[in-house]
CSV table of C-alpha atoms and ligand atoms in Angstrom, one decimal:
chain,number,residue,atom,x,y,z
A,1,MET,CA,-29.1,8.3,10.3
A,2,LYS,CA,-25.4,9.1,10.4
A,3,ILE,CA,-23.8,10.7,7.4
A,4,VAL,CA,-20.5,9.4,6.1
A,5,GLY,CA,-18.5,11.7,3.8
A,6,LEU,CA,-16.4,9.9,1.2
A,7,THR,CA,-13.0,11.4,0.0
A,8,TYR,CA,-11.2,9.8,-2.9
A,9,ASP,CA,-9.2,10.6,-6.1
A,10,LEU,CA,-10.6,9.4,-9.4
A,11,LYS,CA,-8.3,8.3,-12.2
A,12,SER,CA,-10.2,10.7,-14.4
A,13,ASP,CA,-9.4,13.6,-12.2
A,14,TYR,CA,-5.7,13.3,-13.0
A,15,LYS,CA,-4.5,15.6,-15.8
A,16,PHE,CA,-1.5,13.9,-17.5
A,17,LYS,CA,1.4,16.3,-18.0
A,18,GLU,CA,4.1,16.1,-20.6
A,19,GLY,CA,6.8,13.6,-19.4
A,20,ASP,CA,4.4,11.8,-17.1
A,21,PRO,CA,4.9,8.0,-17.0
A,22,GLU,CA,1.9,5.8,-18.1
A,23,ASP,CA,1.3,4.8,-14.5
A,24,ALA,CA,1.1,8.4,-13.2
A,25,ASN,CA,-2.5,7.9,-12.1
A,26,ALA,CA,-2.2,4.3,-11.0
A,27,GLU,CA,-3.0,4.9,-7.4
A,28,PHE,CA,-6.3,6.6,-8.1
A,29,ASP,CA,-9.6,4.8,-8.1
A,30,HIS,CA,-12.1,3.9,-10.9
A,31,PRO,CA,-15.6,5.4,-10.3
A,32,SER,CA,-16.9,1.8,-10.0
A,33,THR,CA,-14.8,1.3,-6.9
A,34,ILE,CA,-16.2,4.5,-5.3
A,35,ASP,CA,-19.7,3.2,-6.2
A,36,VAL,CA,-19.1,-0.1,-4.6
A,37,ILE,CA,-17.7,1.4,-1.4
A,38,ALA,CA,-20.6,3.9,-1.2
A,39,LYS,CA,-23.1,1.1,-1.6
A,40,ALA,CA,-21.4,-1.0,1.1
A,41,ILE,CA,-21.5,2.0,3.5
A,42,GLU,CA,-25.2,2.5,2.8
A,43,ALA,CA,-25.8,-1.2,3.2
A,44,ASN,CA,-24.6,-0.7,6.8
A,45,GLY,CA,-27.3,1.8,7.5
A,46,PHE,CA,-25.5,5.1,6.7
A,47,LYS,CA,-26.1,7.9,4.3
A,48,VAL,CA,-23.2,8.7,2.0
A,49,GLU,CA,-22.1,12.2,1.0
A,50,ARG,CA,-19.5,12.1,-1.8
A,51,ILE,CA,-16.9,14.7,-1.4
A,52,GLY,CA,-14.1,13.8,-3.8
A,53,ASN,CA,-10.5,14.9,-3.6
A,54,ALA,CA,-8.6,17.4,-1.3
A,55,GLU,CA,-9.5,20.4,-3.4
A,56,ASN,CA,-13.2,19.5,-3.4
A,57,LEU,CA,-13.0,19.0,0.4
A,58,LEU,CA,-11.4,22.5,0.8
A,59,GLU,CA,-14.2,24.1,-1.3
A,60,ARG,CA,-16.9,22.5,0.8
A,61,LEU,CA,-15.2,22.5,4.2
A,62,GLY,CA,-17.3,25.3,5.8
A,63,SER,CA,-20.7,23.9,4.9
A,64,LEU,CA,-19.9,20.1,5.2
A,65,LYS,CA,-22.5,18.2,7.3
A,66,VAL,CA,-21.0,14.8,7.9
A,67,ASP,CA,-20.5,12.7,11.1
A,68,ILE,CA,-17.4,11.0,9.8
A,69,VAL,CA,-15.4,10.8,6.6
A,70,PHE,CA,-14.4,7.5,5.0
A,71,ASN,CA,-11.1,8.6,3.5
A,72,ILE,CA,-9.5,6.7,0.6
A,73,SER,CA,-7.9,9.8,-1.1
A,74,GLU,CA,-4.4,9.1,-2.4
A,75,GLY,CA,-3.6,12.8,-3.0
A,76,MET,CA,-1.9,14.4,-6.0
A,77,PHE,CA,1.8,15.2,-5.5
A,78,GLY,CA,4.8,14.4,-3.4
A,79,ARG,CA,5.4,12.1,-0.4
A,80,ASN,CA,2.9,14.0,1.7
A,81,ARG,CA,0.1,13.5,-0.8
A,82,GLU,CA,-1.8,10.9,1.2
A,83,SER,CA,-1.6,13.1,4.3
A,84,GLN,CA,-3.4,16.0,2.7
A,85,VAL,CA,-7.0,15.0,3.2
A,86,PRO,CA,-6.4,13.7,6.8
A,87,VAL,CA,-4.6,17.0,7.8
A,88,ILE,CA,-7.5,19.1,6.5
A,89,LEU,CA,-10.0,16.9,8.3
A,90,GLU,CA,-8.0,17.1,11.5
A,91,MET,CA,-7.8,20.9,11.3
A,92,ALA,CA,-11.6,21.1,10.8
A,93,GLY,CA,-12.2,18.7,13.6
A,94,ILE,CA,-14.0,16.2,11.4
A,95,PRO,CA,-13.6,12.5,12.4
A,96,PHE,CA,-12.3,10.2,9.7
A,97,VAL,CA,-11.7,6.5,9.0
A,98,GLY,CA,-8.1,5.3,8.7
A,99,ALA,CA,-4.6,6.3,9.6
A,100,ASP,CA,-3.7,9.9,10.4
A,101,ALA,CA,-1.4,12.2,8.3
A,102,LEU,CA,1.8,11.2,10.2
A,103,THR,CA,1.3,7.5,9.6
A,104,LEU,CA,0.4,8.0,6.0
A,105,GLY,CA,3.4,10.2,5.3
A,106,ILE,CA,5.9,7.9,7.0
A,107,THR,CA,4.6,4.8,5.3
A,108,LEU,CA,4.3,6.2,1.8
A,109,ASP,CA,8.0,7.1,2.1
A,110,LYS,CA,9.5,3.6,2.1
A,111,VAL,CA,12.9,4.7,3.4
A,112,MET,CA,11.3,6.3,6.5
A,113,ALA,CA,9.1,3.3,7.0
A,114,LYS,CA,12.1,0.9,6.8
A,115,LYS,CA,14.0,3.0,9.4
A,116,ILE,CA,11.0,2.4,11.8
A,117,PHE,CA,11.0,-1.3,11.0
A,118,ILE,CA,14.7,-1.6,11.8
A,119,ALA,CA,14.3,0.3,15.1
A,120,ASP,CA,11.5,-2.1,16.0
A,121,LYS,CA,13.4,-5.2,14.8
A,122,ILE,CA,11.0,-6.0,12.1
A,123,PRO,CA,12.9,-7.8,9.3
A,124,THR,CA,13.0,-5.9,6.1
A,125,PRO,CA,15.3,-6.3,3.0
A,126,LYS,CA,18.6,-4.6,3.3
A,127,PHE,CA,18.6,-1.3,1.4
A,128,PHE,CA,20.3,1.9,0.4
A,129,GLU,CA,19.0,5.0,-1.2
A,130,VAL,CA,20.4,6.7,-4.3
A,131,GLY,CA,19.6,10.3,-5.3
A,132,SER,CA,21.4,10.2,-8.6
A,133,PRO,CA,23.3,7.6,-10.7
A,134,GLU,CA,26.6,9.5,-10.1
A,135,GLN,CA,26.4,8.5,-6.4
A,136,LEU,CA,26.7,4.8,-7.6
A,137,SER,CA,30.0,5.2,-9.3
A,138,GLN,CA,31.8,5.6,-6.0
A,139,THR,CA,30.5,2.3,-4.5
A,140,ASN,CA,31.4,-1.0,-5.9
A,141,HIS,CA,30.5,-3.8,-3.6
A,142,HIS,CA,26.9,-4.6,-4.4
A,143,ARG,CA,25.4,-8.0,-3.8
A,144,PHE,CA,23.2,-8.7,-6.9
A,145,PRO,CA,20.4,-9.3,-7.6
A,146,LEU,CA,18.9,-6.0,-6.4
A,147,ILE,CA,15.5,-4.4,-7.0
A,148,VAL,CA,15.2,-0.7,-7.7
A,149,LYS,CA,12.0,1.1,-6.7
A,150,PRO,CA,10.9,4.7,-6.4
A,151,ARG,CA,11.2,5.9,-2.8
A,152,PHE,CA,7.6,7.1,-2.4
A,153,GLU,CA,5.2,5.5,-4.8
A,154,GLY,CA,2.6,2.8,-4.5
A,155,SER,CA,0.6,0.5,-6.7
A,156,SER,CA,3.8,-0.9,-8.1
A,157,LYS,CA,4.5,2.3,-9.9
A,158,GLY,CA,7.9,2.3,-11.6
A,159,LEU,CA,8.2,-1.5,-11.4
A,160,SER,CA,8.8,-3.5,-14.5
A,161,GLU,CA,10.9,-6.5,-15.5
A,162,SER,CA,13.9,-4.2,-15.6
A,163,SER,CA,13.5,-3.3,-11.9
A,164,ARG,CA,15.4,-6.4,-10.9
A,165,VAL,CA,19.0,-5.7,-11.7
A,166,GLN,CA,21.9,-8.2,-11.9
A,167,ASN,CA,25.0,-5.9,-12.4
A,168,LYS,CA,26.2,-2.4,-12.0
A,169,GLU,CA,25.3,-1.3,-15.5
A,170,GLU,CA,21.7,-2.4,-15.1
A,171,LEU,CA,21.6,-0.8,-11.6
A,172,ILE,CA,22.8,2.6,-13.0
A,173,SER,CA,20.3,2.6,-15.8
A,174,GLN,CA,17.4,1.7,-13.5
A,175,VAL,CA,18.3,4.3,-10.9
A,176,GLU,CA,18.5,6.8,-13.8
A,177,PHE,CA,15.1,5.8,-14.9
A,178,ILE,CA,13.5,6.2,-11.4
A,179,VAL,CA,15.2,9.5,-10.6
A,180,ASN,CA,14.4,11.0,-14.0
A,181,THR,CA,10.8,9.7,-14.4
A,182,TYR,CA,9.5,9.9,-10.8
A,183,LYS,CA,11.6,12.9,-9.7
A,184,GLN,CA,12.6,11.2,-6.4
A,185,PRO,CA,15.4,9.1,-5.0
A,186,ALA,CA,15.6,5.4,-5.8
A,187,LEU,CA,15.3,2.8,-3.1
A,188,VAL,CA,17.6,-0.1,-3.9
A,189,GLU,CA,16.9,-3.4,-2.0
A,190,GLU,CA,18.3,-6.8,-1.9
A,191,PHE,CA,16.0,-9.0,-4.1
A,192,ILE,CA,14.2,-11.6,-2.1
A,193,SER,CA,13.5,-14.7,-4.1
A,194,GLY,CA,10.9,-17.1,-2.8
A,195,GLN,CA,7.3,-16.5,-2.0
A,196,GLU,CA,5.1,-13.5,-1.6
A,197,PHE,CA,2.3,-12.8,0.9
A,198,THR,CA,0.0,-10.0,2.0
A,199,VAL,CA,-1.9,-9.7,5.2
A,200,ALA,CA,-5.0,-7.4,5.8
A,201,ILE,CA,-5.6,-6.2,9.3
A,202,ILE,CA,-8.6,-4.3,10.7
A,203,GLY,CA,-9.3,-2.7,14.1
A,204,ASN,CA,-7.4,-0.9,16.8
A,205,GLU,CA,-6.7,-2.0,20.4
A,206,GLU,CA,-7.0,-5.7,19.5
A,207,PRO,CA,-6.7,-5.7,15.7
A,208,GLU,CA,-8.1,-8.6,13.7
A,209,VAL,CA,-5.4,-10.2,11.5
A,210,MET,CA,-7.2,-11.6,8.5
A,211,PRO,CA,-6.1,-14.9,6.8
A,212,VAL,CA,-2.8,-14.7,5.0
A,213,VAL,CA,-3.1,-14.2,1.2
A,214,GLN,CA,-0.4,-15.7,-1.1
A,215,ILE,CA,0.5,-14.2,-4.4
A,216,LYS,CA,0.7,-16.6,-7.3
A,217,ILE,CA,2.4,-15.3,-10.5
A,218,ASP,CA,2.2,-17.2,-13.8
A,219,GLY,CA,0.7,-20.1,-12.0
A,220,LYS,CA,3.7,-20.4,-9.6
A,221,LEU,CA,3.9,-20.0,-5.8
A,222,GLN,CA,7.7,-20.4,-5.8
A,223,LEU,CA,8.3,-17.1,-7.4
A,224,LYS,CA,12.1,-17.2,-7.8
A,225,ASP,CA,12.8,-14.1,-9.9
A,226,LYS,CA,9.2,-13.1,-10.5
A,227,PHE,CA,7.6,-10.2,-8.7
A,228,TYR,CA,4.6,-7.9,-8.9
A,229,THR,CA,5.0,-5.3,-11.6
A,230,PHE,CA,2.7,-2.5,-12.8
A,231,ALA,CA,1.9,-4.5,-15.9
A,232,ARG,CA,1.0,-7.6,-13.9
A,233,ILE,CA,-1.6,-5.9,-11.7
A,234,THR,CA,-4.1,-5.8,-14.4
A,235,SER,CA,-3.2,-9.1,-16.0
A,236,ASP,CA,-4.5,-12.6,-15.3
A,237,ARG,CA,-0.9,-13.7,-14.6
A,238,LEU,CA,-1.5,-12.8,-11.0
A,239,GLU,CA,-3.7,-14.7,-8.6
A,240,TYR,CA,-4.5,-14.5,-4.9
A,241,ILE,CA,-4.7,-17.7,-2.9
A,242,CYS,CA,-6.6,-17.4,0.4
A,243,PRO,CA,-5.9,-18.7,2.8
A,244,ALA,CA,-2.3,-19.4,1.9
A,245,LYS,CA,-1.5,-23.1,2.3
A,246,ILE,CA,1.7,-22.7,4.3
A,247,PRO,CA,3.2,-24.4,7.4
A,248,ALA,CA,1.7,-23.3,10.7
A,249,ASP,CA,5.0,-21.8,12.0
A,250,LEU,CA,5.4,-19.6,8.9
A,251,LYS,CA,1.8,-18.5,9.2
A,252,LYS,CA,2.4,-17.7,12.8
A,253,SER,CA,5.5,-15.6,12.2
A,254,ILE,CA,3.8,-13.7,9.3
A,255,ASN,CA,0.8,-13.0,11.4
A,256,GLU,CA,2.9,-11.7,14.3
A,257,LEU,CA,5.0,-9.6,12.1
A,258,ALA,CA,2.0,-8.1,10.3
A,259,LEU,CA,0.5,-7.1,13.6
A,260,LYS,CA,3.8,-5.7,14.9
A,261,THR,CA,4.2,-3.6,11.8
A,262,TYR,CA,0.7,-2.3,12.0
A,263,ARG,CA,1.4,-1.2,15.6
A,264,ALA,CA,4.8,0.1,14.8
A,265,VAL,CA,3.5,2.8,12.5
A,266,GLU,CA,0.3,3.3,14.4
A,267,CYS,CA,-2.1,2.2,11.7
A,268,ARG,CA,-5.8,2.7,12.5
A,269,ASP,CA,-9.0,0.9,11.5
A,270,PHE,CA,-7.4,-1.0,8.5
A,271,GLY,CA,-4.2,-1.7,6.7
A,272,ARG,CA,-2.3,-4.3,4.7
A,273,VAL,CA,1.3,-5.6,5.1
A,274,ASP,CA,3.3,-7.0,2.2
A,275,PHE,CA,5.9,-9.7,2.6
A,276,ARG,CA,8.4,-11.7,0.7
A,277,VAL,CA,9.7,-14.9,2.2
A,278,ASP,CA,13.1,-16.2,1.2
A,279,LYS,CA,14.1,-19.7,0.2
A,280,GLU,CA,15.0,-20.5,3.8
A,281,GLY,CA,11.5,-19.5,4.9
A,282,ARG,CA,12.5,-16.2,6.5
A,283,PRO,CA,9.8,-13.5,6.1
A,284,TYR,CA,10.7,-9.9,5.3
A,285,VAL,CA,8.3,-6.9,5.5
A,286,LEU,CA,8.4,-5.0,2.2
A,287,GLU,CA,5.9,-2.3,3.2
A,288,ILE,CA,2.8,-1.5,5.1
A,289,ASN,CA,-0.2,0.2,3.3
A,290,PRO,CA,-2.4,2.1,5.8
A,291,LEU,CA,-4.5,3.0,2.8
A,292,PRO,CA,-4.7,-0.3,0.9
A,293,SER,CA,-7.0,-0.7,-2.1
A,294,LEU,CA,-10.6,-1.5,-1.1
A,295,SER,CA,-11.5,-2.4,-4.7
A,296,THR,CA,-13.5,-5.7,-4.8
A,297,GLU,CA,-10.7,-7.1,-7.1
A,298,ASP,CA,-8.3,-6.7,-4.2
A,299,VAL,CA,-7.7,-8.7,-1.1
A,300,PHE,CA,-10.2,-7.2,1.4
A,301,LYS,CA,-13.3,-8.8,-0.3
A,302,LEU,CA,-11.3,-12.1,-0.5
A,303,VAL,CA,-10.3,-12.2,3.1
A,304,ALA,CA,-13.8,-11.2,4.2
A,305,GLU,CA,-15.4,-14.0,2.3
A,306,ASN,CA,-12.8,-16.4,3.7
A,307,VAL,CA,-13.8,-15.7,7.3
A,308,GLY,CA,-17.5,-16.0,6.3
A,309,ILE,CA,-18.5,-12.3,6.0
A,310,THR,CA,-19.3,-10.2,3.0
A,311,TYR,CA,-17.5,-7.2,1.5
A,312,GLU,CA,-20.2,-5.0,2.9
A,313,ASP,CA,-19.6,-6.5,6.3
A,314,ILE,CA,-15.9,-5.8,6.3
A,315,ILE,CA,-16.4,-2.2,5.1
A,316,GLY,CA,-19.0,-1.8,8.0
A,317,LYS,CA,-16.5,-3.2,10.5
A,318,ILE,CA,-13.8,-0.8,9.4
A,319,LEU,CA,-16.3,2.1,9.8
A,320,GLN,CA,-17.4,0.8,13.2
A,321,TYR,CA,-13.8,0.6,14.4
A,322,ALA,CA,-13.4,4.3,13.4
A,323,LEU,CA,-16.6,5.4,15.0
A,324,LYS,CA,-15.6,3.6,18.2
A,325,ARG,CA,-12.3,5.5,18.3
A,326,TYR,CA,-14.2,8.7,18.4
A,327,ASN,CA,-16.9,7.4,20.8
A,328,LEU,CA,-19.5,8.0,18.0
A,329,ASN,CA,-21.0,4.5,17.9
B,1,ATP,N1,13.1,-6.6,-2.0
B,1,ATP,C1,12.3,-7.2,-2.8
B,1,ATP,N2,12.5,-8.5,-3.3
B,1,ATP,C2,11.7,-9.1,-4.2
B,1,ATP,N3,10.6,-8.5,-4.7
B,1,ATP,C3,10.3,-7.3,-4.3
B,1,ATP,C4,11.1,-6.6,-3.3
B,1,ATP,N4,10.6,-5.3,-3.2
B,1,ATP,C5,9.5,-5.3,-4.0
B,1,ATP,N5,9.3,-6.5,-4.6
B,1,ATP,C6,8.2,-6.8,-5.6
B,1,ATP,O1,7.6,-5.6,-6.0
B,1,ATP,C7,6.3,-5.5,-5.6
B,1,ATP,C8,5.9,-4.0,-5.2
B,1,ATP,O2,6.8,-3.6,-4.2
B,1,ATP,P1,6.3,-2.8,-3.0
B,1,ATP,O3,5.2,-3.5,-2.2
B,1,ATP,O4,7.5,-2.4,-2.2
B,1,ATP,O5,5.7,-1.5,-3.7
B,1,ATP,P2,4.3,-0.8,-3.9
B,1,ATP,O6,4.4,-0.2,-5.3
B,1,ATP,O7,4.1,0.2,-2.8
B,1,ATP,O8,3.3,-1.9,-3.8
B,1,ATP,P3,1.7,-2.0,-4.0
B,1,ATP,O9,1.5,-2.4,-5.4
B,1,ATP,O10,1.4,-3.1,-3.0
B,1,ATP,O11,1.2,-0.7,-3.6
B,1,ATP,C9,6.1,-6.4,-4.4
B,1,ATP,O12,4.8,-6.9,-4.3
B,1,ATP,C10,7.1,-7.5,-4.9
B,1,ATP,O13,6.5,-8.4,-5.8
B,2,MG,MG1,3.2,-3.5,-2.0
């Protein structure tokens, strides 16, 4: 029986420091998510060896007996944090599920990712980057509304109702908040009103694009000024609709763009692409997540069931795609 190591970061492993925002450990998983993933791997006929985070991995590296690692570790600090476990595994010659360090680093940094999208003609909201509020006082021609996000965070960290700004004063204060709280530049984007979608993809040479999921906020599909904030993630104000009931041409362009984005950053085994679609029906890629949440509350279970397979099946498929890449299946 093959042994699958499991690398992850638990919310409880994060030690809050003074000055940390309340969402500092938002990307990390609940023990229940790790249990569910471990059970799903076992249901596919593997033995699971729980490893934990990058530090735990380093401690055990010399004596680790696993055939492959299922990595969902988010890492602790900085824009290379998601790359830490993959780089250690690569150095040790241990196969692992999911994207490699380069893809994880480039996509966690949204500015880097957007430069790739632009080079590959993947539509993404217009943007600029601001390292400090002082840089803003020199420029005066902004097209509001804009949205201000941290440059390298996920899980909607740093996003609240104030992230959407309508004038220069609000822009300055939100940039100040991001730079001071998250200790990184702010990414300022044109705000796309309209609708929001997310697309899960699994596989490699011929990736499987899963059904489009639409995000409903406060019971509305036409979101206008509404968007996904940190507070909404855990509230019942947010719903996933799967499959999205949208015109065939929009579905086609979203699917094609999702696949193009997955390939552009060389995702492996699984990933998820987030979109906004403006009032005229034009889709924009917000970001790609090569390490999307596999929590049963999130979209992977939903899309699996929509195509008639179980959560355990989709985890099994992701694992099989990885094993195949290494000729281990
Ligand atoms: N340019 C934009 N226009 C409108 N809404 C946006 C824009 N950028 C981000 N948002 C809103 O903010 C949410 C989070 O943004 P984004 O996906 O870039 O960050 P994230 O924190 O990495 O996301 P996730 O929660 O998926 O990890 C989006 O789902 C969307 O609702
Ligand atoms: Mg997102």
